[in-house]
PDB file of C-alpha atoms and ligand atoms in Angstrom:
ATOM      1  CA  MET A  15      -0.982  -3.367 -15.363  1.00 97.00           C
ATOM      2  CA  LEU A  16       0.930  -0.485 -13.767  1.00 98.00           C
ATOM      3  CA  HIS A  17       3.948   1.150 -15.367  1.00 98.00           C
ATOM      4  CA  CYS A  18       6.006   4.020 -14.008  1.00 97.00           C
ATOM      5  CA  LYS A  19       8.475   5.623 -16.358  1.00 97.00           C
ATOM      6  CA  ASP A  20      11.158   8.150 -15.413  1.00 97.00           C
ATOM      7  CA  LEU A  21       9.237   9.457 -12.408  1.00 97.00           C
ATOM      8  CA  CYS A  22      10.814  12.478 -10.748  1.00 96.00           C
ATOM      9  CA  ALA A  23       9.457  14.461  -7.820  1.00 95.00           C
ATOM     10  CA  TYR A  24      10.718  17.337  -5.745  1.00 93.00           C
ATOM     11  CA  TYR A  25       9.856  18.877  -2.406  1.00 93.00           C
ATOM     12  CA  LYS A  26      11.158  22.398  -3.017  1.00 90.00           C
ATOM     13  CA  ASP A  27      14.775  21.612  -3.954  1.00 88.00           C
ATOM     14  CA  ILE A  28      14.901  18.113  -2.428  1.00 91.00           C
ATOM     15  CA  ALA A  29      14.672  15.374  -5.061  1.00 93.00           C
ATOM     16  CA  ALA A  30      12.464  12.652  -3.574  1.00 95.00           C
ATOM     17  CA  LEU A  31      12.187  10.557  -6.748  1.00 97.00           C
ATOM     18  CA  ARG A  32      14.945  10.540  -9.338  1.00 97.00           C
ATOM     19  CA  GLY A  33      13.977   8.692 -12.483  1.00 97.00           C
ATOM     20  CA  ILE A  34      11.979   5.741 -11.180  1.00 97.00           C
ATOM     21  CA  ASN A  35      11.064   2.950 -13.590  1.00 97.00           C
ATOM     22  CA  LEU A  36       8.953   0.060 -12.371  1.00 97.00           C
ATOM     23  CA  HIS A  37       6.068  -2.137 -13.345  1.00 98.00           C
ATOM     24  CA  VAL A  38       3.517  -4.314 -11.609  1.00 98.00           C
ATOM     25  CA  ASP A  39       1.791  -7.057 -13.559  1.00 98.00           C
ATOM     26  CA  ARG A  40      -1.815  -8.068 -13.057  1.00 97.00           C
ATOM     27  CA  GLY A  41      -2.167 -10.403 -10.088  1.00 97.00           C
ATOM     28  CA  GLU A  42       1.334  -9.769  -8.769  1.00 97.00           C
ATOM     29  CA  ALA A  43       2.391  -8.739  -5.281  1.00 98.00           C
ATOM     30  CA  VAL A  44       5.412  -6.461  -5.516  1.00 98.00           C
ATOM     31  CA  ALA A  45       7.437  -4.972  -2.665  1.00 96.00           C
ATOM     32  CA  LEU A  46       9.231  -1.632  -2.484  1.00 96.00           C
ATOM     33  CA  ILE A  47      11.996  -1.856   0.066  1.00 93.00           C
ATOM     34  CA  GLY A  48      14.168   0.897   1.435  1.00 91.00           C
ATOM     35  CA  VAL A  49      15.260   2.748   4.536  1.00 88.00           C
ATOM     36  CA  ASN A  50      13.545   5.828   5.927  1.00 89.00           C
ATOM     37  CA  GLY A  51      13.702   8.676   3.422  1.00 91.00           C
ATOM     38  CA  ALA A  52      14.377   6.443   0.388  1.00 93.00           C
ATOM     39  CA  GLY A  53      11.285   7.751  -1.425  1.00 95.00           C
ATOM     40  CA  LYS A  54       8.867   4.863  -0.897  1.00 96.00           C
ATOM     41  CA  THR A  55       5.952   6.960   0.328  1.00 97.00           C
ATOM     42  CA  SER A  56       6.570   9.554  -2.368  1.00 97.00           C
ATOM     43  CA  LEU A  57       6.385   6.847  -5.017  1.00 97.00           C
ATOM     44  CA  LEU A  58       3.026   5.547  -3.789  1.00 98.00           C
ATOM     45  CA  LYS A  59       1.753   9.136  -3.572  1.00 97.00           C
ATOM     46  CA  ALA A  60       2.885   9.712  -7.149  1.00 97.00           C
ATOM     47  CA  ILE A  61       0.910   6.668  -8.310  1.00 97.00           C
ATOM     48  CA  SER A  62      -2.260   7.633  -6.437  1.00 97.00           C
ATOM     49  CA  GLY A  63      -1.999  11.263  -7.550  1.00 96.00           C
ATOM     50  CA  VAL A  64      -1.297  12.854  -4.162  1.00 95.00           C
ATOM     51  CA  LEU A  65       2.146  14.030  -5.272  1.00 95.00           C
ATOM     52  CA  ALA A  66       2.785  15.771  -8.576  1.00 93.00           C
ATOM     53  CA  VAL A  67       5.562  14.183 -10.610  1.00 94.00           C
ATOM     54  CA  THR A  68       7.146  14.336 -14.025  1.00 95.00           C
ATOM     55  CA  GLY A  69       7.355  11.198 -16.121  1.00 96.00           C
ATOM     56  CA  ALA A  70       4.613   8.823 -17.163  1.00 96.00           C
ATOM     57  CA  ILE A  71       2.300   6.538 -15.237  1.00 97.00           C
ATOM     58  CA  THR A  72       0.129   4.120 -17.164  1.00 98.00           C
ATOM     59  CA  PHE A  73      -2.494   1.897 -15.620  1.00 97.00           C
ATOM     60  CA  ASP A  74      -4.504  -0.719 -17.449  1.00 95.00           C
ATOM     61  CA  GLY A  75      -3.061   0.594 -20.700  1.00 93.00           C
ATOM     62  CA  GLU A  76      -4.115   4.194 -20.063  1.00 94.00           C
ATOM     63  CA  ASP A  77      -1.979   7.201 -19.251  1.00 96.00           C
ATOM     64  CA  ILE A  78      -3.197   8.305 -15.832  1.00 96.00           C
ATOM     65  CA  SER A  79      -0.525  10.957 -15.237  1.00 93.00           C
ATOM     66  CA  HIS A  80      -3.015  13.765 -15.627  1.00 93.00           C
ATOM     67  CA  LEU A  81      -5.906  12.236 -13.692  1.00 95.00           C
ATOM     68  CA  SER A  82      -7.023  13.560 -10.310  1.00 95.00           C
ATOM     69  CA  ILE A  83      -6.795  11.455  -7.156  1.00 95.00           C
ATOM     70  CA  GLU A  84     -10.503  10.657  -7.380  1.00 93.00           C
ATOM     71  CA  GLN A  85     -10.285   9.679 -11.041  1.00 95.00           C
ATOM     72  CA  ARG A  86      -7.441   7.309 -10.190  1.00 96.00           C
ATOM     73  CA  VAL A  87      -9.530   5.730  -7.421  1.00 95.00           C
ATOM     74  CA  ARG A  88     -12.294   5.246  -9.968  1.00 93.00           C
ATOM     75  CA  ALA A  89      -9.785   3.714 -12.358  1.00 95.00           C
ATOM     76  CA  GLY A  90      -9.030   1.119  -9.671  1.00 96.00           C
ATOM     77  CA  ILE A  91      -6.132   2.414  -7.589  1.00 97.00           C
ATOM     78  CA  ALA A  92      -6.627   2.282  -3.812  1.00 96.00           C
ATOM     79  CA  HIS A  93      -3.962   3.810  -1.575  1.00 97.00           C
ATOM     80  CA  VAL A  94      -3.715   2.731   2.060  1.00 97.00           C
ATOM     81  CA  PRO A  95      -1.511   5.537   3.367  1.00 94.00           C
ATOM     82  CA  GLU A  96       1.377   5.467   5.807  1.00 93.00           C
ATOM     83  CA  GLY A  97       0.065   5.958   9.340  1.00 89.00           C
ATOM     84  CA  ARG A  98      -3.409   4.544   8.433  1.00 89.00           C
ATOM     85  CA  LYS A  99      -5.128   8.003   8.341  1.00 93.00           C
ATOM     86  CA  ILE A 100      -8.471   6.668   9.439  1.00 93.00           C
ATOM     87  CA  PHE A 101     -11.106   9.167  10.561  1.00 95.00           C
ATOM     88  CA  PRO A 102     -10.988   9.223  14.380  1.00 95.00           C
ATOM     89  CA  GLY A 103     -14.452  10.720  14.824  1.00 96.00           C
ATOM     90  CA  LEU A 104     -16.218   8.257  12.523  1.00 96.00           C
ATOM     91  CA  THR A 105     -17.233   4.723  13.436  1.00 97.00           C
ATOM     92  CA  VAL A 106     -15.644   1.669  11.886  1.00 97.00           C
ATOM     93  CA  LYS A 107     -18.644   1.258   9.597  1.00 96.00           C
ATOM     94  CA  GLU A 108     -18.580   4.930   8.583  1.00 95.00           C
ATOM     95  CA  ASN A 109     -14.857   4.721   7.831  1.00 96.00           C
ATOM     96  CA  LEU A 110     -15.571   1.764   5.543  1.00 95.00           C
ATOM     97  CA  LEU A 111     -18.355   3.679   3.809  1.00 92.00           C
ATOM     98  CA  VAL A 112     -15.919   6.532   3.131  1.00 90.00           C
ATOM     99  CA  GLY A 113     -13.877   4.014   1.145  1.00 88.00           C
ATOM    100  CA  ALA A 114     -16.928   3.212  -0.946  1.00 87.00           C
ATOM    101  CA  HIS A 115     -18.035   6.792  -1.588  1.00 83.00           C
ATOM    102  CA  ILE A 116     -16.596   7.036  -5.095  1.00 79.00           C
ATOM    103  CA  ARG A 117     -18.616   4.063  -6.265  1.00 73.00           C
ATOM    104  CA  ARG A 118     -21.893   4.355  -7.988  1.00 67.00           C
ATOM    105  CA  SER A 119     -24.578   2.461  -6.106  1.00 68.00           C
ATOM    106  CA  ASP A 120     -23.905  -0.916  -7.638  1.00 70.00           C
ATOM    107  CA  GLY A 121     -25.736  -3.086  -5.150  1.00 76.00           C
ATOM    108  CA  HIS A 122     -22.543  -4.679  -3.822  1.00 84.00           C
ATOM    109  CA  LEU A 123     -22.047  -2.412  -0.829  1.00 87.00           C
ATOM    110  CA  ARG A 124     -23.488  -4.829   1.712  1.00 89.00           C
ATOM    111  CA  SER A 125     -21.609  -7.843   0.371  1.00 90.00           C
ATOM    112  CA  ASP A 126     -18.348  -5.900   0.147  1.00 92.00           C
ATOM    113  CA  MET A 127     -18.721  -4.787   3.744  1.00 94.00           C
ATOM    114  CA  ASP A 128     -19.458  -8.369   4.764  1.00 94.00           C
ATOM    115  CA  ARG A 129     -16.311  -9.446   2.953  1.00 94.00           C
ATOM    116  CA  VAL A 130     -14.227  -6.917   4.902  1.00 96.00           C
ATOM    117  CA  TYR A 131     -15.866  -8.054   8.135  1.00 97.00           C
ATOM    118  CA  SER A 132     -15.179 -11.704   7.403  1.00 96.00           C
ATOM    119  CA  LEU A 133     -11.568 -10.866   6.567  1.00 95.00           C
ATOM    120  CA  PHE A 134     -11.255  -8.828   9.777  1.00 96.00           C
ATOM    121  CA  PRO A 135     -13.763 -10.190  12.328  1.00 96.00           C
ATOM    122  CA  ARG A 136     -12.477  -7.692  14.888  1.00 95.00           C
ATOM    123  CA  LEU A 137     -13.814  -4.874  12.734  1.00 97.00           C
ATOM    124  CA  ALA A 138     -17.233  -6.540  12.686  1.00 97.00           C
ATOM    125  CA  GLU A 139     -17.235  -6.694  16.468  1.00 97.00           C
ATOM    126  CA  ARG A 140     -16.302  -3.009  16.608  1.00 96.00           C
ATOM    127  CA  SER A 141     -18.426  -1.689  13.748  1.00 96.00           C
ATOM    128  CA  THR A 142     -20.074   1.028  15.864  1.00 97.00           C
ATOM    129  CA  GLN A 143     -16.900   1.959  17.743  1.00 96.00           C
ATOM    130  CA  LEU A 144     -15.180   5.264  16.887  1.00 96.00           C
ATOM    131  CA  GLY A 145     -11.942   5.171  14.923  1.00 95.00           C
ATOM    132  CA  TRP A 146      -9.803   6.736  17.629  1.00 95.00           C
ATOM    133  CA  SER A 147     -10.681   3.986  20.100  1.00 96.00           C
ATOM    134  CA  LEU A 148      -9.141   1.219  17.967  1.00 95.00           C
ATOM    135  CA  SER A 149      -5.708  -0.259  18.628  1.00 93.00           C
ATOM    136  CA  GLY A 150      -2.938   0.308  16.085  1.00 92.00           C
ATOM    137  CA  GLY A 151      -3.482  -3.124  14.559  1.00 93.00           C
ATOM    138  CA  GLU A 152      -7.219  -2.599  14.296  1.00 95.00           C
ATOM    139  CA  GLN A 153      -6.658   0.811  12.691  1.00 96.00           C
ATOM    140  CA  GLN A 154      -4.414  -0.823  10.110  1.00 96.00           C
ATOM    141  CA  MET A 155      -7.066  -3.444   9.393  1.00 96.00           C
ATOM    142  CA  LEU A 156      -9.639  -0.677   9.039  1.00 97.00           C
ATOM    143  CA  ALA A 157      -7.402   1.277   6.667  1.00 97.00           C
ATOM    144  CA  ILE A 158      -6.974  -1.826   4.501  1.00 97.00           C
ATOM    145  CA  GLY A 159     -10.702  -2.567   4.688  1.00 97.00           C
ATOM    146  CA  ARG A 160     -11.484   1.000   3.647  1.00 96.00           C
ATOM    147  CA  GLY A 161      -9.168   0.577   0.669  1.00 96.00           C
ATOM    148  CA  LEU A 162     -10.938  -2.630  -0.353  1.00 96.00           C
ATOM    149  CA  MET A 163     -14.334  -0.904  -0.221  1.00 95.00           C
ATOM    150  CA  ALA A 164     -13.390   1.030  -3.362  1.00 93.00           C
ATOM    151  CA  ARG A 165     -13.264  -2.313  -5.245  1.00 93.00           C
ATOM    152  CA  PRO A 166      -9.721  -1.612  -6.452  1.00 95.00           C
ATOM    153  CA  LYS A 167      -7.745  -3.383  -9.130  1.00 97.00           C
ATOM    154  CA  VAL A 168      -4.519  -2.607  -7.307  1.00 98.00           C
ATOM    155  CA  LEU A 169      -3.963  -1.992  -3.617  1.00 98.00           C
ATOM    156  CA  LEU A 170      -1.083   0.307  -2.625  1.00 98.00           C
ATOM    157  CA  LEU A 171      -0.004  -0.380   0.957  1.00 98.00           C
ATOM    158  CA  ASP A 172       2.381   1.983   2.754  1.00 97.00           C
ATOM    159  CA  GLU A 173       4.184   0.303   5.679  1.00 95.00           C
ATOM    160  CA  PRO A 174       1.258  -1.719   7.006  1.00 95.00           C
ATOM    161  CA  SER A 175       3.464  -3.198   9.752  1.00 94.00           C
ATOM    162  CA  LEU A 176       4.727   0.159  11.051  1.00 92.00           C
ATOM    163  CA  GLY A 177       4.418   0.509  14.818  1.00 90.00           C
ATOM    164  CA  LEU A 178       2.747  -2.868  15.296  1.00 92.00           C
ATOM    165  CA  ALA A 179       3.924  -5.563  17.682  1.00 91.00           C
ATOM    166  CA  PRO A 180       5.450  -8.484  15.729  1.00 91.00           C
ATOM    167  CA  ARG A 181       2.487 -10.797  16.269  1.00 92.00           C
ATOM    168  CA  LEU A 182       0.014  -8.184  15.012  1.00 92.00           C
ATOM    169  CA  ALA A 183       2.225  -7.283  12.074  1.00 93.00           C
ATOM    170  CA  GLU A 184       2.254 -10.952  11.117  1.00 93.00           C
ATOM    171  CA  GLU A 185      -1.516 -11.106  11.410  1.00 93.00           C
ATOM    172  CA  VAL A 186      -1.937  -8.061   9.161  1.00 94.00           C
ATOM    173  CA  TYR A 187       0.430  -9.674   6.661  1.00 95.00           C
ATOM    174  CA  ALA A 188      -1.487 -12.939   6.759  1.00 95.00           C
ATOM    175  CA  ARG A 189      -4.611 -11.002   5.748  1.00 96.00           C
ATOM    176  CA  ILE A 190      -2.697  -9.185   2.993  1.00 97.00           C
ATOM    177  CA  ALA A 191      -1.634 -12.616   1.732  1.00 97.00           C
ATOM    178  CA  ASP A 192      -5.302 -13.705   1.787  1.00 96.00           C
ATOM    179  CA  ILE A 193      -6.366 -10.637  -0.187  1.00 96.00           C
ATOM    180  CA  HIS A 194      -3.595 -11.188  -2.704  1.00 97.00           C
ATOM    181  CA  GLY A 195      -4.490 -14.895  -2.835  1.00 96.00           C
ATOM    182  CA  GLU A 196      -7.985 -13.935  -3.961  1.00 94.00           C
ATOM    183  CA  GLY A 197      -6.380 -12.320  -6.992  1.00 95.00           C
ATOM    184  CA  LEU A 198      -5.904  -8.674  -6.047  1.00 97.00           C
ATOM    185  CA  THR A 199      -2.747  -6.982  -7.335  1.00 98.00           C
ATOM    186  CA  VAL A 200      -0.673  -5.489  -4.519  1.00 98.00           C
ATOM    187  CA  LEU A 201       2.172  -2.966  -4.404  1.00 98.00           C
ATOM    188  CA  LEU A 202       3.477  -2.689  -0.881  1.00 97.00           C
ATOM    189  CA  VAL A 203       6.066  -0.519   0.796  1.00 96.00           C
ATOM    190  CA  GLU A 204       7.988  -1.779   3.799  1.00 92.00           C
ATOM    191  CA  GLN A 205      11.066  -1.216   5.889  1.00 87.00           C
ATOM    192  CA  ASN A 206      10.426  -4.703   7.281  1.00 87.00           C
ATOM    193  CA  THR A 207      11.945  -6.635   4.410  1.00 88.00           C
ATOM    194  CA  VAL A 208      11.253 -10.074   5.838  1.00 88.00           C
ATOM    195  CA  LEU A 209       7.513  -9.393   6.056  1.00 91.00           C
ATOM    196  CA  ALA A 210       7.392  -7.716   2.656  1.00 92.00           C
ATOM    197  CA  LEU A 211       9.124 -10.606   0.914  1.00 92.00           C
ATOM    198  CA  SER A 212       6.859 -13.094   2.687  1.00 92.00           C
ATOM    199  CA  VAL A 213       3.985 -11.887   0.505  1.00 95.00           C
ATOM    200  CA  ALA A 214       5.659 -10.330  -2.532  1.00 96.00           C
ATOM    201  CA  SER A 215       7.061 -12.458  -5.306  1.00 95.00           C
ATOM    202  CA  ARG A 216       9.200  -9.620  -6.656  1.00 97.00           C
ATOM    203  CA  GLY A 217      10.629  -6.403  -5.335  1.00 96.00           C
ATOM    204  CA  TYR A 218      12.529  -3.198  -5.895  1.00 96.00           C
ATOM    205  CA  VAL A 219      15.053  -1.630  -3.545  1.00 94.00           C
ATOM    206  CA  LEU A 220      14.899   2.153  -3.348  1.00 94.00           C
ATOM    207  CA  GLU A 221      17.768   4.339  -2.212  1.00 93.00           C
ATOM    208  CA  ASN A 222      17.829   8.095  -2.430  1.00 94.00           C
ATOM    209  CA  GLY A 223      14.865   8.234  -4.789  1.00 96.00           C
ATOM    210  CA  GLN A 224      16.289   5.683  -7.193  1.00 96.00           C
ATOM    211  CA  VAL A 225      15.800   1.984  -7.858  1.00 96.00           C
ATOM    212  CA  VAL A 226      19.174   0.425  -7.061  1.00 94.00           C
ATOM    213  CA  LEU A 227      18.175  -3.214  -7.243  1.00 93.00           C
ATOM    214  CA  GLU A 228      15.285  -5.337  -8.454  1.00 95.00           C
ATOM    215  CA  GLY A 229      14.603  -9.027  -8.493  1.00 95.00           C
ATOM    216  CA  SER A 230      12.516 -11.927  -7.303  1.00 95.00           C
ATOM    217  CA  ALA A 231      11.803 -12.250  -3.594  1.00 93.00           C
ATOM    218  CA  ALA A 232      14.267 -15.138  -3.480  1.00 92.00           C
ATOM    219  CA  GLU A 233      16.991 -13.120  -5.220  1.00 92.00           C
ATOM    220  CA  LEU A 234      16.508 -10.102  -2.964  1.00 90.00           C
ATOM    221  CA  GLY A 235      16.343 -12.238   0.168  1.00 87.00           C
ATOM    222  CA  ALA A 236      19.651 -13.849  -0.763  1.00 87.00           C
ATOM    223  CA  ASN A 237      21.347 -10.629  -1.861  1.00 86.00           C
ATOM    224  CA  ASP A 238      24.225  -9.618   0.436  1.00 84.00           C
ATOM    225  CA  ARG A 239      23.484  -5.930   0.052  1.00 80.00           C
ATOM    226  CA  VAL A 240      19.842  -6.423   1.008  1.00 80.00           C
ATOM    227  CA  ARG A 241      20.759  -8.704   3.878  1.00 78.00           C
ATOM    228  CA  GLU A 242      23.261  -6.260   5.303  1.00 74.00           C
ATOM    229  CA  ALA A 243      21.239  -3.124   4.833  1.00 70.00           C
ATOM    230  CA  TYR A 244      17.716  -4.337   5.498  1.00 68.00           C
ATOM    231  CA  LEU A 245      17.633  -7.676   7.209  1.00 62.00           C
ATOM    232  CA  GLY A 246      19.948  -6.874  10.125  1.00 56.00           C
ATOM    233  CA  HIS A 247      22.644  -8.978  11.713  1.00 42.00           C
ATOM    234  CA  SER A 248      20.331 -11.533  13.275  1.00 44.00           C
ATOM    235  CA  ALA A 249      19.005 -12.476   9.843  1.00 44.00           C
ATOM    236  CA  ILE A 250      22.523 -12.781   8.478  1.00 44.00           C
ATOM    237  CA  ALA A 251      23.545 -14.985  11.375  1.00 42.00           C
ATOM    238  CA  ALA A 252      20.466 -17.175  10.935  1.00 42.00           C
TER     239      ALA A 252
HETATM  240  N1  ADP B 309       6.372  16.926   2.798  1.00 62.80           N
HETATM  241  C1  ADP B 309       7.692  16.904   2.600  1.00 62.80           C
HETATM  242  N2  ADP B 309       8.421  18.043   2.554  1.00 62.80           N
HETATM  243  C2  ADP B 309       9.750  18.024   2.305  1.00 62.80           C
HETATM  244  N3  ADP B 309      10.452  16.899   2.108  1.00 62.80           N
HETATM  245  C3  ADP B 309       9.813  15.739   2.152  1.00 62.80           C
HETATM  246  C4  ADP B 309       8.393  15.660   2.402  1.00 62.80           C
HETATM  247  N4  ADP B 309       8.025  14.351   2.379  1.00 62.80           N
HETATM  248  C5  ADP B 309       9.159  13.654   2.149  1.00 62.80           C
HETATM  249  N5  ADP B 309      10.212  14.479   2.009  1.00 62.80           N
HETATM  250  C6  ADP B 309      11.606  14.058   1.706  1.00 62.80           C
HETATM  251  O1  ADP B 309      11.582  13.279   0.528  1.00 62.80           O
HETATM  252  C7  ADP B 309      12.451  12.147   0.650  1.00 62.80           C
HETATM  253  C8  ADP B 309      11.644  10.866   0.471  1.00 62.80           C
HETATM  254  O2  ADP B 309      10.692  10.741   1.532  1.00 62.80           O
HETATM  255  P1  ADP B 309       9.609   9.594   1.597  1.00 62.80           P
HETATM  256  O3  ADP B 309       9.027   9.391   0.260  1.00 62.80           O
HETATM  257  O4  ADP B 309       8.683   9.905   2.711  1.00 62.80           O
HETATM  258  O5  ADP B 309      10.526   8.322   1.969  1.00 62.80           O
HETATM  259  P2  ADP B 309      10.173   6.945   2.668  1.00 62.80           P
HETATM  260  O6  ADP B 309       8.700   6.719   2.582  1.00 62.80           O
HETATM  261  O7  ADP B 309      10.978   5.947   1.918  1.00 62.80           O
HETATM  262  O8  ADP B 309      10.633   7.076   4.084  1.00 62.80           O
HETATM  263  C9  ADP B 309      13.122  12.287   2.010  1.00 62.80           C
HETATM  264  O9  ADP B 309      14.355  12.944   1.821  1.00 62.80           O
HETATM  265  C10 ADP B 309      12.169  13.150   2.783  1.00 62.80           C
HETATM  266  O10 ADP B 309      12.852  13.875   3.780  1.00 62.80           O
HETATM  267 MG1   MG B 310       7.335   6.360   4.083  1.00 62.80          MG
END
């Protein structure tokens, strides 16, 4: 469904992506793992069109490399950015409507919003509350809900667990698993490898803008390099 070929990106003279090749099949959940600065965010930005890159990106059989951000959203790519980026001065409901703005009025708005509210009941309770007044976990749920409102074919998630207490991070991941379970394709970025591999069936490890390892969740979880670098000593001891 999604193919990236030889993607390279620079910030001035810093190479953020250095020849990335990856693919995500329809219905898959795939994880991108790597430490801070590995290039994970840059890769998602390249796919959603926020960051200009060289190389080729195809989606649903079409070359999307030259499409604008909005055209890529219309094609079915929703990007839930690092740090949530919800609109603090808009209500929960208004933030969700922003996610739907690229859609033509297709009559599904109400049912899609109900779906988000049933997935995240806390958002329903807070639908008239302003974005800034939400907790970090609620903001993450809102950012995901906003992404879903575009009716995407693939959901790009950038560190959904970042800054959340473990219990909340697990709750967010349980909802991501639900969304994926309903058939949505997911590409997610995480430093928290354990959480990422709890949902993803396959993953790529990024270092210094390059893919250094790829494999099934089981293979990556058992890989010594991954365990040492990303799972920490407690996981190795366990
Ligand atoms: N706006 C920017 N300006 C300059 N360098 C950047 C910018 N954003 C990211 N970088 C650099 O690009 C590299 C990859 O960053 P990023 O994609 O954010 O990694 P990750 O999401 O894995 O932490 C890092 O070396 C980072 O310092
Ligand atoms: Mg990042």
